[in-house]
Amino acid sequence: MNSLPVFRLSQLSVSVSKTTVRHGSMLPRRRTAKPELSNFPAGHGEQIWVWNHMNTKQVIYSHTKSVKANHAMKQLPFIAKKSKPSKLRRDLWAPMALIQFPPGAGVVGQNAFQKLREFRKRHELEWSDDVLYKTEEKKGFPDEKQRTCRTRVERGHAVHAQRANAIADIAAVLAGRGRGNRLWLNAEEVALLAEGKEDLRGARWSKMGPAKHLPDGRTLLVDTKVYWKNQDDVNYAEKWSDNVVHESLEEFEARQAAEAAEAEAEAEVVGEEAAVEKPAEEATKA
């Protein structure tokens, strides 16, 4: 005999909605910039040294005049087997150019350094058919040319040769190309850089906002100097912006050596004067 369903009160699901309160944070939404904790030397980013391999025409970038092997090896691409050296031979690398930014514009140089490395990576990965194929004379027919596929080694050499592309990239970056390029300054940053009392901050920490037009309606790019080992390399770029000045790297190094010698001579004179004044003071006290 079927029994009637019995309604049980215990089958009801009685629950109390729980309301939680999330306390708001009292910390600022944006952290305060503390560049002193980065342990970077003074003026870090104001110089970008461009190094060129004498044989393969590879290019690496550095913020210091001396190249660190572990940092440089990370910039060399792995194209194929035996295409990347196991260690860095310093006798095959020579400085090709030096990009000098104004004092206090270290963040501008760091941003340009990032852009140059990104553009070079795109050249190494997004190459055209000129790297895949080569044009040479047809055997037995000197007047005719044929298009053949490069070997693995030849493709590696073609991808490694980034000297011409690097010079064109330098011209593009110094002209303000690229998203988020910090070479564009607003009116407040122009005044701050002219005073020289405080270094510029990165776009993330800057309180001045994005670059705006100046009162006379112009936008301003950071004045930059490029010192070339071979000044004929300037012709690899199609066009250079007006904010770039080209000079010789040898003259720059000679000027730096003369200034260092002059400072050393002044230090010696000051030391000699201090050595003469000290016995005189001791005699006076006695």
PDB file of C-alpha atoms in Angstrom:
ATOM      1  CA  MET A   1       0.000   0.000   0.000  1.00  0.00           C
ATOM      2  CA  ASN A   2       1.414   3.316  -1.088  1.00  0.00           C
ATOM      3  CA  SER A   3       1.725   5.838   1.642  1.00  0.00           C
ATOM      4  CA  LEU A   4       1.018   9.482   1.083  1.00  0.00           C
ATOM      5  CA  PRO A   5       4.030  11.747   0.901  1.00  0.00           C
ATOM      6  CA  VAL A   6       4.727  13.269   4.225  1.00  0.00           C
ATOM      7  CA  PHE A   7       5.874  16.853   4.276  1.00  0.00           C
ATOM      8  CA  ARG A   8       8.740  17.296   6.608  1.00  0.00           C
ATOM      9  CA  LEU A   9       9.786  20.645   7.948  1.00  0.00           C
ATOM     10  CA  SER A  10      13.387  19.501   8.078  1.00  0.00           C
ATOM     11  CA  GLN A  11      13.513  19.340   4.286  1.00  0.00           C
ATOM     12  CA  LEU A  12      13.228  23.105   4.008  1.00  0.00           C
ATOM     13  CA  SER A  13      16.555  24.822   3.474  1.00  0.00           C
ATOM     14  CA  VAL A  14      16.545  27.833   5.660  1.00  0.00           C
ATOM     15  CA  SER A  15      19.628  30.030   5.299  1.00  0.00           C
ATOM     16  CA  VAL A  16      20.583  33.481   6.373  1.00  0.00           C
ATOM     17  CA  SER A  17      22.317  35.654   3.828  1.00  0.00           C
ATOM     18  CA  LYS A  18      25.717  36.690   5.040  1.00  0.00           C
ATOM     19  CA  THR A  19      26.788  40.214   4.312  1.00  0.00           C
ATOM     20  CA  THR A  20      30.495  40.941   4.394  1.00  0.00           C
ATOM     21  CA  VAL A  21      32.089  44.342   4.506  1.00  0.00           C
ATOM     22  CA  ARG A  22      35.417  44.872   2.747  1.00  0.00           C
ATOM     23  CA  HIS A  23      37.411  47.593   4.378  1.00  0.00           C
ATOM     24  CA  GLY A  24      39.004  50.053   2.008  1.00  0.00           C
ATOM     25  CA  SER A  25      42.774  50.289   1.844  1.00  0.00           C
ATOM     26  CA  MET A  26      44.360  53.377   3.316  1.00  0.00           C
ATOM     27  CA  LEU A  27      47.441  53.059   1.091  1.00  0.00           C
ATOM     28  CA  PRO A  28      47.785  55.348  -1.946  1.00  0.00           C
ATOM     29  CA  ARG A  29      46.614  53.934  -5.262  1.00  0.00           C
ATOM     30  CA  ARG A  30      49.946  54.709  -6.903  1.00  0.00           C
ATOM     31  CA  ARG A  31      53.204  53.924  -5.220  1.00  0.00           C
ATOM     32  CA  THR A  32      55.725  56.658  -4.726  1.00  0.00           C
ATOM     33  CA  ALA A  33      58.732  56.422  -7.004  1.00  0.00           C
ATOM     34  CA  LYS A  34      61.967  55.583  -5.197  1.00  0.00           C
ATOM     35  CA  PRO A  35      64.735  55.708  -7.807  1.00  0.00           C
ATOM     36  CA  GLU A  36      67.396  55.633  -5.088  1.00  0.00           C
ATOM     37  CA  LEU A  37      66.556  51.965  -4.424  1.00  0.00           C
ATOM     38  CA  SER A  38      67.450  50.899  -7.973  1.00  0.00           C
ATOM     39  CA  ASN A  39      71.201  51.123  -7.230  1.00  0.00           C
ATOM     40  CA  PHE A  40      71.793  52.673 -10.647  1.00  0.00           C
ATOM     41  CA  PRO A  41      74.710  55.111 -10.874  1.00  0.00           C
ATOM     42  CA  ALA A  42      74.068  58.796 -11.382  1.00  0.00           C
ATOM     43  CA  GLY A  43      73.187  59.595 -14.977  1.00  0.00           C
ATOM     44  CA  HIS A  44      72.098  56.056 -15.818  1.00  0.00           C
ATOM     45  CA  GLY A  45      70.395  56.023 -19.218  1.00  0.00           C
ATOM     46  CA  GLU A  46      71.861  59.280 -20.491  1.00  0.00           C
ATOM     47  CA  GLN A  47      74.181  57.343 -22.822  1.00  0.00           C
ATOM     48  CA  ILE A  48      73.502  54.460 -25.191  1.00  0.00           C
ATOM     49  CA  TRP A  49      76.548  52.758 -26.665  1.00  0.00           C
ATOM     50  CA  VAL A  50      75.963  50.921 -29.944  1.00  0.00           C
ATOM     51  CA  TRP A  51      78.399  48.064 -30.562  1.00  0.00           C
ATOM     52  CA  ASN A  52      78.953  46.397 -33.918  1.00  0.00           C
ATOM     53  CA  HIS A  53      80.502  43.022 -34.742  1.00  0.00           C
ATOM     54  CA  MET A  54      83.274  43.425 -37.301  1.00  0.00           C
ATOM     55  CA  ASN A  55      82.477  40.245 -39.244  1.00  0.00           C
ATOM     56  CA  THR A  56      78.783  39.435 -38.831  1.00  0.00           C
ATOM     57  CA  LYS A  57      77.523  43.071 -38.529  1.00  0.00           C
ATOM     58  CA  GLN A  58      75.513  42.175 -35.436  1.00  0.00           C
ATOM     59  CA  VAL A  59      74.490  45.016 -33.124  1.00  0.00           C
ATOM     60  CA  ILE A  60      74.134  45.168 -29.351  1.00  0.00           C
ATOM     61  CA  TYR A  61      73.192  48.089 -27.111  1.00  0.00           C
ATOM     62  CA  SER A  62      74.614  49.048 -23.740  1.00  0.00           C
ATOM     63  CA  HIS A  63      74.227  51.899 -21.247  1.00  0.00           C
ATOM     64  CA  THR A  64      77.907  51.639 -20.307  1.00  0.00           C
ATOM     65  CA  LYS A  65      81.091  51.893 -22.317  1.00  0.00           C
ATOM     66  CA  SER A  66      82.218  48.440 -21.180  1.00  0.00           C
ATOM     67  CA  VAL A  67      80.020  45.617 -22.440  1.00  0.00           C
ATOM     68  CA  LYS A  68      78.882  43.009 -19.936  1.00  0.00           C
ATOM     69  CA  ALA A  69      79.067  39.567 -21.487  1.00  0.00           C
ATOM     70  CA  ASN A  70      75.971  38.145 -19.771  1.00  0.00           C
ATOM     71  CA  HIS A  71      73.816  41.088 -20.889  1.00  0.00           C
ATOM     72  CA  ALA A  72      75.223  41.102 -24.412  1.00  0.00           C
ATOM     73  CA  MET A  73      74.713  37.377 -24.971  1.00  0.00           C
ATOM     74  CA  LYS A  74      71.004  37.755 -24.208  1.00  0.00           C
ATOM     75  CA  GLN A  75      70.705  40.212 -27.096  1.00  0.00           C
ATOM     76  CA  LEU A  76      72.171  37.825 -29.668  1.00  0.00           C
ATOM     77  CA  PRO A  77      69.446  35.727 -31.349  1.00  0.00           C
ATOM     78  CA  PHE A  78      69.500  31.976 -31.866  1.00  0.00           C
ATOM     79  CA  ILE A  79      68.729  31.534 -35.570  1.00  0.00           C
ATOM     80  CA  ALA A  80      69.883  27.967 -36.097  1.00  0.00           C
ATOM     81  CA  LYS A  81      72.429  25.473 -34.892  1.00  0.00           C
ATOM     82  CA  LYS A  82      75.890  27.010 -34.341  1.00  0.00           C
ATOM     83  CA  SER A  83      74.576  30.469 -35.199  1.00  0.00           C
ATOM     84  CA  LYS A  84      75.088  31.873 -31.691  1.00  0.00           C
ATOM     85  CA  PRO A  85      78.597  31.919 -30.192  1.00  0.00           C
ATOM     86  CA  SER A  86      79.218  30.252 -26.856  1.00  0.00           C
ATOM     87  CA  LYS A  87      81.006  33.311 -25.481  1.00  0.00           C
ATOM     88  CA  LEU A  88      81.570  36.946 -26.359  1.00  0.00           C
ATOM     89  CA  ARG A  89      84.866  37.779 -28.034  1.00  0.00           C
ATOM     90  CA  ARG A  90      85.661  41.376 -27.145  1.00  0.00           C
ATOM     91  CA  ASP A  91      88.301  41.684 -29.869  1.00  0.00           C
ATOM     92  CA  LEU A  92      85.587  41.363 -32.548  1.00  0.00           C
ATOM     93  CA  TRP A  93      83.277  44.047 -31.156  1.00  0.00           C
ATOM     94  CA  ALA A  94      83.854  47.768 -31.622  1.00  0.00           C
ATOM     95  CA  PRO A  95      81.753  50.834 -30.733  1.00  0.00           C
ATOM     96  CA  MET A  96      79.797  52.057 -33.737  1.00  0.00           C
ATOM     97  CA  ALA A  97      78.029  55.055 -32.202  1.00  0.00           C
ATOM     98  CA  LEU A  98      77.215  56.803 -28.943  1.00  0.00           C
ATOM     99  CA  ILE A  99      73.799  58.364 -28.314  1.00  0.00           C
ATOM    100  CA  GLN A 100      74.061  61.167 -25.754  1.00  0.00           C
ATOM    101  CA  PHE A 101      70.980  62.591 -24.006  1.00  0.00           C
ATOM    102  CA  PRO A 102      70.923  65.780 -21.894  1.00  0.00           C
ATOM    103  CA  PRO A 103      71.719  65.586 -18.162  1.00  0.00           C
ATOM    104  CA  GLY A 104      68.665  64.550 -16.189  1.00  0.00           C
ATOM    105  CA  ALA A 105      67.021  62.761 -19.136  1.00  0.00           C
ATOM    106  CA  GLY A 106      68.023  59.263 -18.076  1.00  0.00           C
ATOM    107  CA  VAL A 107      64.460  57.934 -18.324  1.00  0.00           C
ATOM    108  CA  VAL A 108      64.350  59.127 -21.929  1.00  0.00           C
ATOM    109  CA  GLY A 109      67.483  57.127 -22.711  1.00  0.00           C
ATOM    110  CA  GLN A 110      66.101  54.039 -20.981  1.00  0.00           C
ATOM    111  CA  ASN A 111      62.916  54.281 -23.021  1.00  0.00           C
ATOM    112  CA  ALA A 112      64.903  54.723 -26.245  1.00  0.00           C
ATOM    113  CA  PHE A 113      67.041  51.717 -25.260  1.00  0.00           C
ATOM    114  CA  GLN A 114      63.891  49.611 -24.939  1.00  0.00           C
ATOM    115  CA  LYS A 115      62.542  50.810 -28.300  1.00  0.00           C
ATOM    116  CA  LEU A 116      65.801  50.022 -30.097  1.00  0.00           C
ATOM    117  CA  ARG A 117      65.864  46.483 -28.734  1.00  0.00           C
ATOM    118  CA  GLU A 118      62.220  45.932 -29.672  1.00  0.00           C
ATOM    119  CA  PHE A 119      62.774  47.150 -33.233  1.00  0.00           C
ATOM    120  CA  ARG A 120      65.838  44.954 -33.627  1.00  0.00           C
ATOM    121  CA  LYS A 121      63.882  41.923 -32.409  1.00  0.00           C
ATOM    122  CA  ARG A 122      61.247  42.586 -35.047  1.00  0.00           C
ATOM    123  CA  HIS A 123      63.938  42.759 -37.735  1.00  0.00           C
ATOM    124  CA  GLU A 124      65.253  39.393 -36.580  1.00  0.00           C
ATOM    125  CA  LEU A 125      61.833  37.722 -36.607  1.00  0.00           C
ATOM    126  CA  GLU A 126      59.900  39.487 -39.390  1.00  0.00           C
ATOM    127  CA  TRP A 127      62.342  39.307 -42.273  1.00  0.00           C
ATOM    128  CA  SER A 128      61.290  39.483 -45.907  1.00  0.00           C
ATOM    129  CA  ASP A 129      62.019  37.214 -48.872  1.00  0.00           C
ATOM    130  CA  ASP A 130      65.338  38.974 -49.440  1.00  0.00           C
ATOM    131  CA  VAL A 131      66.693  36.991 -46.503  1.00  0.00           C
ATOM    132  CA  LEU A 132      65.226  33.707 -47.720  1.00  0.00           C
ATOM    133  CA  TYR A 133      66.379  34.028 -51.333  1.00  0.00           C
ATOM    134  CA  LYS A 134      69.445  35.382 -53.081  1.00  0.00           C
ATOM    135  CA  THR A 135      70.044  36.565 -56.634  1.00  0.00           C
ATOM    136  CA  GLU A 136      73.169  35.439 -58.443  1.00  0.00           C
ATOM    137  CA  GLU A 137      74.482  35.031 -61.961  1.00  0.00           C
ATOM    138  CA  LYS A 138      73.391  31.976 -63.881  1.00  0.00           C
ATOM    139  CA  LYS A 139      76.187  29.578 -64.716  1.00  0.00           C
ATOM    140  CA  GLY A 140      77.137  29.797 -68.366  1.00  0.00           C
ATOM    141  CA  PHE A 141      74.968  32.888 -68.884  1.00  0.00           C
ATOM    142  CA  PRO A 142      76.672  35.936 -67.334  1.00  0.00           C
ATOM    143  CA  ASP A 143      73.961  38.303 -68.531  1.00  0.00           C
ATOM    144  CA  GLU A 144      71.166  36.333 -66.869  1.00  0.00           C
ATOM    145  CA  LYS A 145      70.440  36.117 -63.155  1.00  0.00           C
ATOM    146  CA  GLN A 146      68.639  33.455 -61.195  1.00  0.00           C
ATOM    147  CA  ARG A 147      66.976  33.435 -57.803  1.00  0.00           C
ATOM    148  CA  THR A 148      67.973  30.611 -55.484  1.00  0.00           C
ATOM    149  CA  CYS A 149      67.208  29.744 -51.885  1.00  0.00           C
ATOM    150  CA  ARG A 150      69.830  30.537 -49.283  1.00  0.00           C
ATOM    151  CA  THR A 151      71.338  27.802 -47.157  1.00  0.00           C
ATOM    152  CA  ARG A 152      70.847  27.666 -43.409  1.00  0.00           C
ATOM    153  CA  VAL A 153      74.226  29.284 -42.771  1.00  0.00           C
ATOM    154  CA  GLU A 154      73.605  32.026 -45.327  1.00  0.00           C
ATOM    155  CA  ARG A 155      70.194  32.800 -43.844  1.00  0.00           C
ATOM    156  CA  GLY A 156      71.787  33.089 -40.424  1.00  0.00           C
ATOM    157  CA  HIS A 157      74.373  35.569 -41.727  1.00  0.00           C
ATOM    158  CA  ALA A 158      71.655  37.599 -43.458  1.00  0.00           C
ATOM    159  CA  VAL A 159      69.532  37.820 -40.309  1.00  0.00           C
ATOM    160  CA  HIS A 160      72.532  38.701 -38.142  1.00  0.00           C
ATOM    161  CA  ALA A 161      73.533  41.657 -40.339  1.00  0.00           C
ATOM    162  CA  GLN A 162      71.521  44.365 -38.565  1.00  0.00           C
ATOM    163  CA  ARG A 163      73.884  47.316 -38.868  1.00  0.00           C
ATOM    164  CA  ALA A 164      71.904  49.200 -41.514  1.00  0.00           C
ATOM    165  CA  ASN A 165      68.605  48.446 -39.793  1.00  0.00           C
ATOM    166  CA  ALA A 166      69.992  49.603 -36.442  1.00  0.00           C
ATOM    167  CA  ILE A 167      70.973  53.004 -37.858  1.00  0.00           C
ATOM    168  CA  ALA A 168      67.525  53.429 -39.400  1.00  0.00           C
ATOM    169  CA  ASP A 169      65.978  52.442 -36.057  1.00  0.00           C
ATOM    170  CA  ILE A 170      68.059  55.065 -34.242  1.00  0.00           C
ATOM    171  CA  ALA A 171      66.778  57.748 -36.600  1.00  0.00           C
ATOM    172  CA  ALA A 172      63.176  56.604 -36.099  1.00  0.00           C
ATOM    173  CA  VAL A 173      63.379  56.416 -32.296  1.00  0.00           C
ATOM    174  CA  LEU A 174      65.073  59.811 -31.944  1.00  0.00           C
ATOM    175  CA  ALA A 175      62.342  61.265 -34.173  1.00  0.00           C
ATOM    176  CA  GLY A 176      59.700  60.164 -31.658  1.00  0.00           C
ATOM    177  CA  ARG A 177      58.422  57.086 -33.494  1.00  0.00           C
ATOM    178  CA  GLY A 178      56.886  54.234 -31.562  1.00  0.00           C
ATOM    179  CA  ARG A 179      54.076  54.029 -29.059  1.00  0.00           C
ATOM    180  CA  GLY A 180      54.946  55.509 -25.678  1.00  0.00           C
ATOM    181  CA  ASN A 181      58.124  57.197 -26.893  1.00  0.00           C
ATOM    182  CA  ARG A 182      59.453  59.402 -24.081  1.00  0.00           C
ATOM    183  CA  LEU A 183      61.407  61.723 -26.360  1.00  0.00           C
ATOM    184  CA  TRP A 184      58.288  63.887 -26.554  1.00  0.00           C
ATOM    185  CA  LEU A 185      58.205  66.366 -23.658  1.00  0.00           C
ATOM    186  CA  ASN A 186      55.459  68.611 -22.369  1.00  0.00           C
ATOM    187  CA  ALA A 187      55.935  72.213 -21.290  1.00  0.00           C
ATOM    188  CA  GLU A 188      56.564  71.368 -17.620  1.00  0.00           C
ATOM    189  CA  GLU A 189      59.188  68.765 -18.462  1.00  0.00           C
ATOM    190  CA  VAL A 190      60.944  71.166 -20.821  1.00  0.00           C
ATOM    191  CA  ALA A 191      61.260  73.718 -18.016  1.00  0.00           C
ATOM    192  CA  LEU A 192      62.386  71.041 -15.547  1.00  0.00           C
ATOM    193  CA  LEU A 193      65.057  69.778 -17.921  1.00  0.00           C
ATOM    194  CA  ALA A 194      66.277  73.318 -18.614  1.00  0.00           C
ATOM    195  CA  GLU A 195      66.679  74.077 -14.899  1.00  0.00           C
ATOM    196  CA  GLY A 196      68.669  70.907 -14.289  1.00  0.00           C
ATOM    197  CA  LYS A 197      67.635  70.681 -10.635  1.00  0.00           C
ATOM    198  CA  GLU A 198      65.697  67.419 -10.876  1.00  0.00           C
ATOM    199  CA  ASP A 199      65.791  64.392 -13.162  1.00  0.00           C
ATOM    200  CA  LEU A 200      62.831  63.465 -15.311  1.00  0.00           C
ATOM    201  CA  ARG A 201      60.639  60.599 -14.166  1.00  0.00           C
ATOM    202  CA  GLY A 202      59.196  57.757 -16.149  1.00  0.00           C
ATOM    203  CA  ALA A 203      55.744  58.000 -17.674  1.00  0.00           C
ATOM    204  CA  ARG A 204      54.347  55.746 -14.943  1.00  0.00           C
ATOM    205  CA  TRP A 205      55.568  57.970 -12.108  1.00  0.00           C
ATOM    206  CA  SER A 206      55.279  61.347 -13.793  1.00  0.00           C
ATOM    207  CA  LYS A 207      52.680  63.719 -12.357  1.00  0.00           C
ATOM    208  CA  MET A 208      52.752  65.998 -15.399  1.00  0.00           C
ATOM    209  CA  GLY A 209      50.668  63.854 -17.717  1.00  0.00           C
ATOM    210  CA  PRO A 210      51.348  63.095 -21.371  1.00  0.00           C
ATOM    211  CA  ALA A 211      53.237  65.402 -23.691  1.00  0.00           C
ATOM    212  CA  LYS A 212      51.202  68.406 -24.763  1.00  0.00           C
ATOM    213  CA  HIS A 213      51.703  71.263 -27.156  1.00  0.00           C
ATOM    214  CA  LEU A 214      53.839  74.137 -25.971  1.00  0.00           C
ATOM    215  CA  PRO A 215      52.307  77.626 -25.611  1.00  0.00           C
ATOM    216  CA  ASP A 216      53.383  78.523 -29.153  1.00  0.00           C
ATOM    217  CA  GLY A 217      51.690  75.417 -30.560  1.00  0.00           C
ATOM    218  CA  ARG A 218      54.814  73.275 -31.055  1.00  0.00           C
ATOM    219  CA  THR A 219      55.753  69.901 -29.645  1.00  0.00           C
ATOM    220  CA  LEU A 220      59.325  69.392 -28.533  1.00  0.00           C
ATOM    221  CA  LEU A 221      61.670  66.449 -28.877  1.00  0.00           C
ATOM    222  CA  VAL A 222      64.659  65.990 -26.595  1.00  0.00           C
ATOM    223  CA  ASP A 223      67.860  67.398 -28.075  1.00  0.00           C
ATOM    224  CA  THR A 224      70.189  64.480 -28.723  1.00  0.00           C
ATOM    225  CA  LYS A 225      73.751  64.097 -29.948  1.00  0.00           C
ATOM    226  CA  VAL A 226      74.980  61.047 -31.846  1.00  0.00           C
ATOM    227  CA  TYR A 227      78.733  60.457 -32.019  1.00  0.00           C
ATOM    228  CA  TRP A 228      79.707  58.210 -34.931  1.00  0.00           C
ATOM    229  CA  LYS A 229      82.832  56.126 -35.396  1.00  0.00           C
ATOM    230  CA  ASN A 230      82.292  56.420 -39.147  1.00  0.00           C
ATOM    231  CA  GLN A 231      80.235  59.458 -40.068  1.00  0.00           C
ATOM    232  CA  ASP A 232      79.261  57.901 -43.404  1.00  0.00           C
ATOM    233  CA  ASP A 233      76.917  55.598 -41.463  1.00  0.00           C
ATOM    234  CA  VAL A 234      74.484  58.506 -41.196  1.00  0.00           C
ATOM    235  CA  ASN A 235      73.464  57.861 -44.804  1.00  0.00           C
ATOM    236  CA  TYR A 236      71.894  54.498 -43.906  1.00  0.00           C
ATOM    237  CA  ALA A 237      68.895  56.394 -42.507  1.00  0.00           C
ATOM    238  CA  GLU A 238      66.473  57.979 -44.938  1.00  0.00           C
ATOM    239  CA  LYS A 239      65.893  61.078 -42.807  1.00  0.00           C
ATOM    240  CA  TRP A 240      67.019  62.555 -39.486  1.00  0.00           C
ATOM    241  CA  SER A 241      64.914  64.835 -37.296  1.00  0.00           C
ATOM    242  CA  ASP A 242      66.010  68.359 -36.395  1.00  0.00           C
ATOM    243  CA  ASN A 243      66.651  67.525 -32.729  1.00  0.00           C
ATOM    244  CA  VAL A 244      69.624  65.274 -33.599  1.00  0.00           C
ATOM    245  CA  VAL A 245      73.187  66.597 -33.940  1.00  0.00           C
ATOM    246  CA  HIS A 246      75.901  64.394 -35.467  1.00  0.00           C
ATOM    247  CA  GLU A 247      79.535  64.533 -34.351  1.00  0.00           C
ATOM    248  CA  SER A 248      82.641  62.376 -34.465  1.00  0.00           C
ATOM    249  CA  LEU A 249      83.212  59.769 -31.768  1.00  0.00           C
ATOM    250  CA  GLU A 250      86.990  60.223 -31.933  1.00  0.00           C
ATOM    251  CA  GLU A 251      86.674  63.944 -31.208  1.00  0.00           C
ATOM    252  CA  PHE A 252      84.360  63.189 -28.291  1.00  0.00           C
ATOM    253  CA  GLU A 253      86.809  60.693 -26.782  1.00  0.00           C
ATOM    254  CA  ALA A 254      89.705  63.127 -27.265  1.00  0.00           C
ATOM    255  CA  ARG A 255      87.717  65.864 -25.540  1.00  0.00           C
ATOM    256  CA  GLN A 256      86.859  63.534 -22.668  1.00  0.00           C
ATOM    257  CA  ALA A 257      90.518  62.553 -22.271  1.00  0.00           C
ATOM    258  CA  ALA A 258      91.589  66.218 -22.237  1.00  0.00           C
ATOM    259  CA  GLU A 259      88.994  67.069 -19.583  1.00  0.00           C
ATOM    260  CA  ALA A 260      90.089  64.109 -17.451  1.00  0.00           C
ATOM    261  CA  ALA A 261      93.752  65.158 -17.714  1.00  0.00           C
ATOM    262  CA  GLU A 262      92.857  68.731 -16.776  1.00  0.00           C
ATOM    263  CA  ALA A 263      90.867  67.573 -13.753  1.00  0.00           C
ATOM    264  CA  GLU A 264      93.750  65.345 -12.662  1.00  0.00           C
ATOM    265  CA  ALA A 265      96.206  68.245 -12.972  1.00  0.00           C
ATOM    266  CA  GLU A 266      93.943  70.472 -10.871  1.00  0.00           C
ATOM    267  CA  ALA A 267      93.692  67.762  -8.224  1.00  0.00           C
ATOM    268  CA  GLU A 268      97.494  67.503  -8.073  1.00  0.00           C
ATOM    269  CA  VAL A 269      97.826  71.280  -7.664  1.00  0.00           C
ATOM    270  CA  VAL A 270      95.279  71.291  -4.854  1.00  0.00           C
ATOM    271  CA  GLY A 271      97.100  68.421  -3.159  1.00  0.00           C
ATOM    272  CA  GLU A 272     100.445  70.228  -3.370  1.00  0.00           C
ATOM    273  CA  GLU A 273      98.951  73.424  -1.934  1.00  0.00           C
ATOM    274  CA  ALA A 274      97.407  71.469   0.929  1.00  0.00           C
ATOM    275  CA  ALA A 275     100.754  69.783   1.631  1.00  0.00           C
ATOM    276  CA  VAL A 276     102.488  73.190   1.808  1.00  0.00           C
ATOM    277  CA  GLU A 277      99.825  74.818   3.995  1.00  0.00           C
ATOM    278  CA  LYS A 278      99.718  72.003   6.554  1.00  0.00           C
ATOM    279  CA  PRO A 279     103.310  72.431   7.919  1.00  0.00           C
ATOM    280  CA  ALA A 280     102.791  76.190   8.043  1.00  0.00           C
ATOM    281  CA  GLU A 281      99.681  75.774  10.196  1.00  0.00           C
ATOM    282  CA  GLU A 282     101.480  73.362  12.528  1.00  0.00           C
ATOM    283  CA  ALA A 283     104.364  75.826  12.938  1.00  0.00           C
ATOM    284  CA  THR A 284     101.918  78.635  13.732  1.00  0.00           C
ATOM    285  CA  LYS A 285     100.202  76.556  16.407  1.00  0.00           C
ATOM    286  CA  ALA A 286     103.546  75.641  17.957  1.00  0.00           C
TER     287      ALA A 286
END
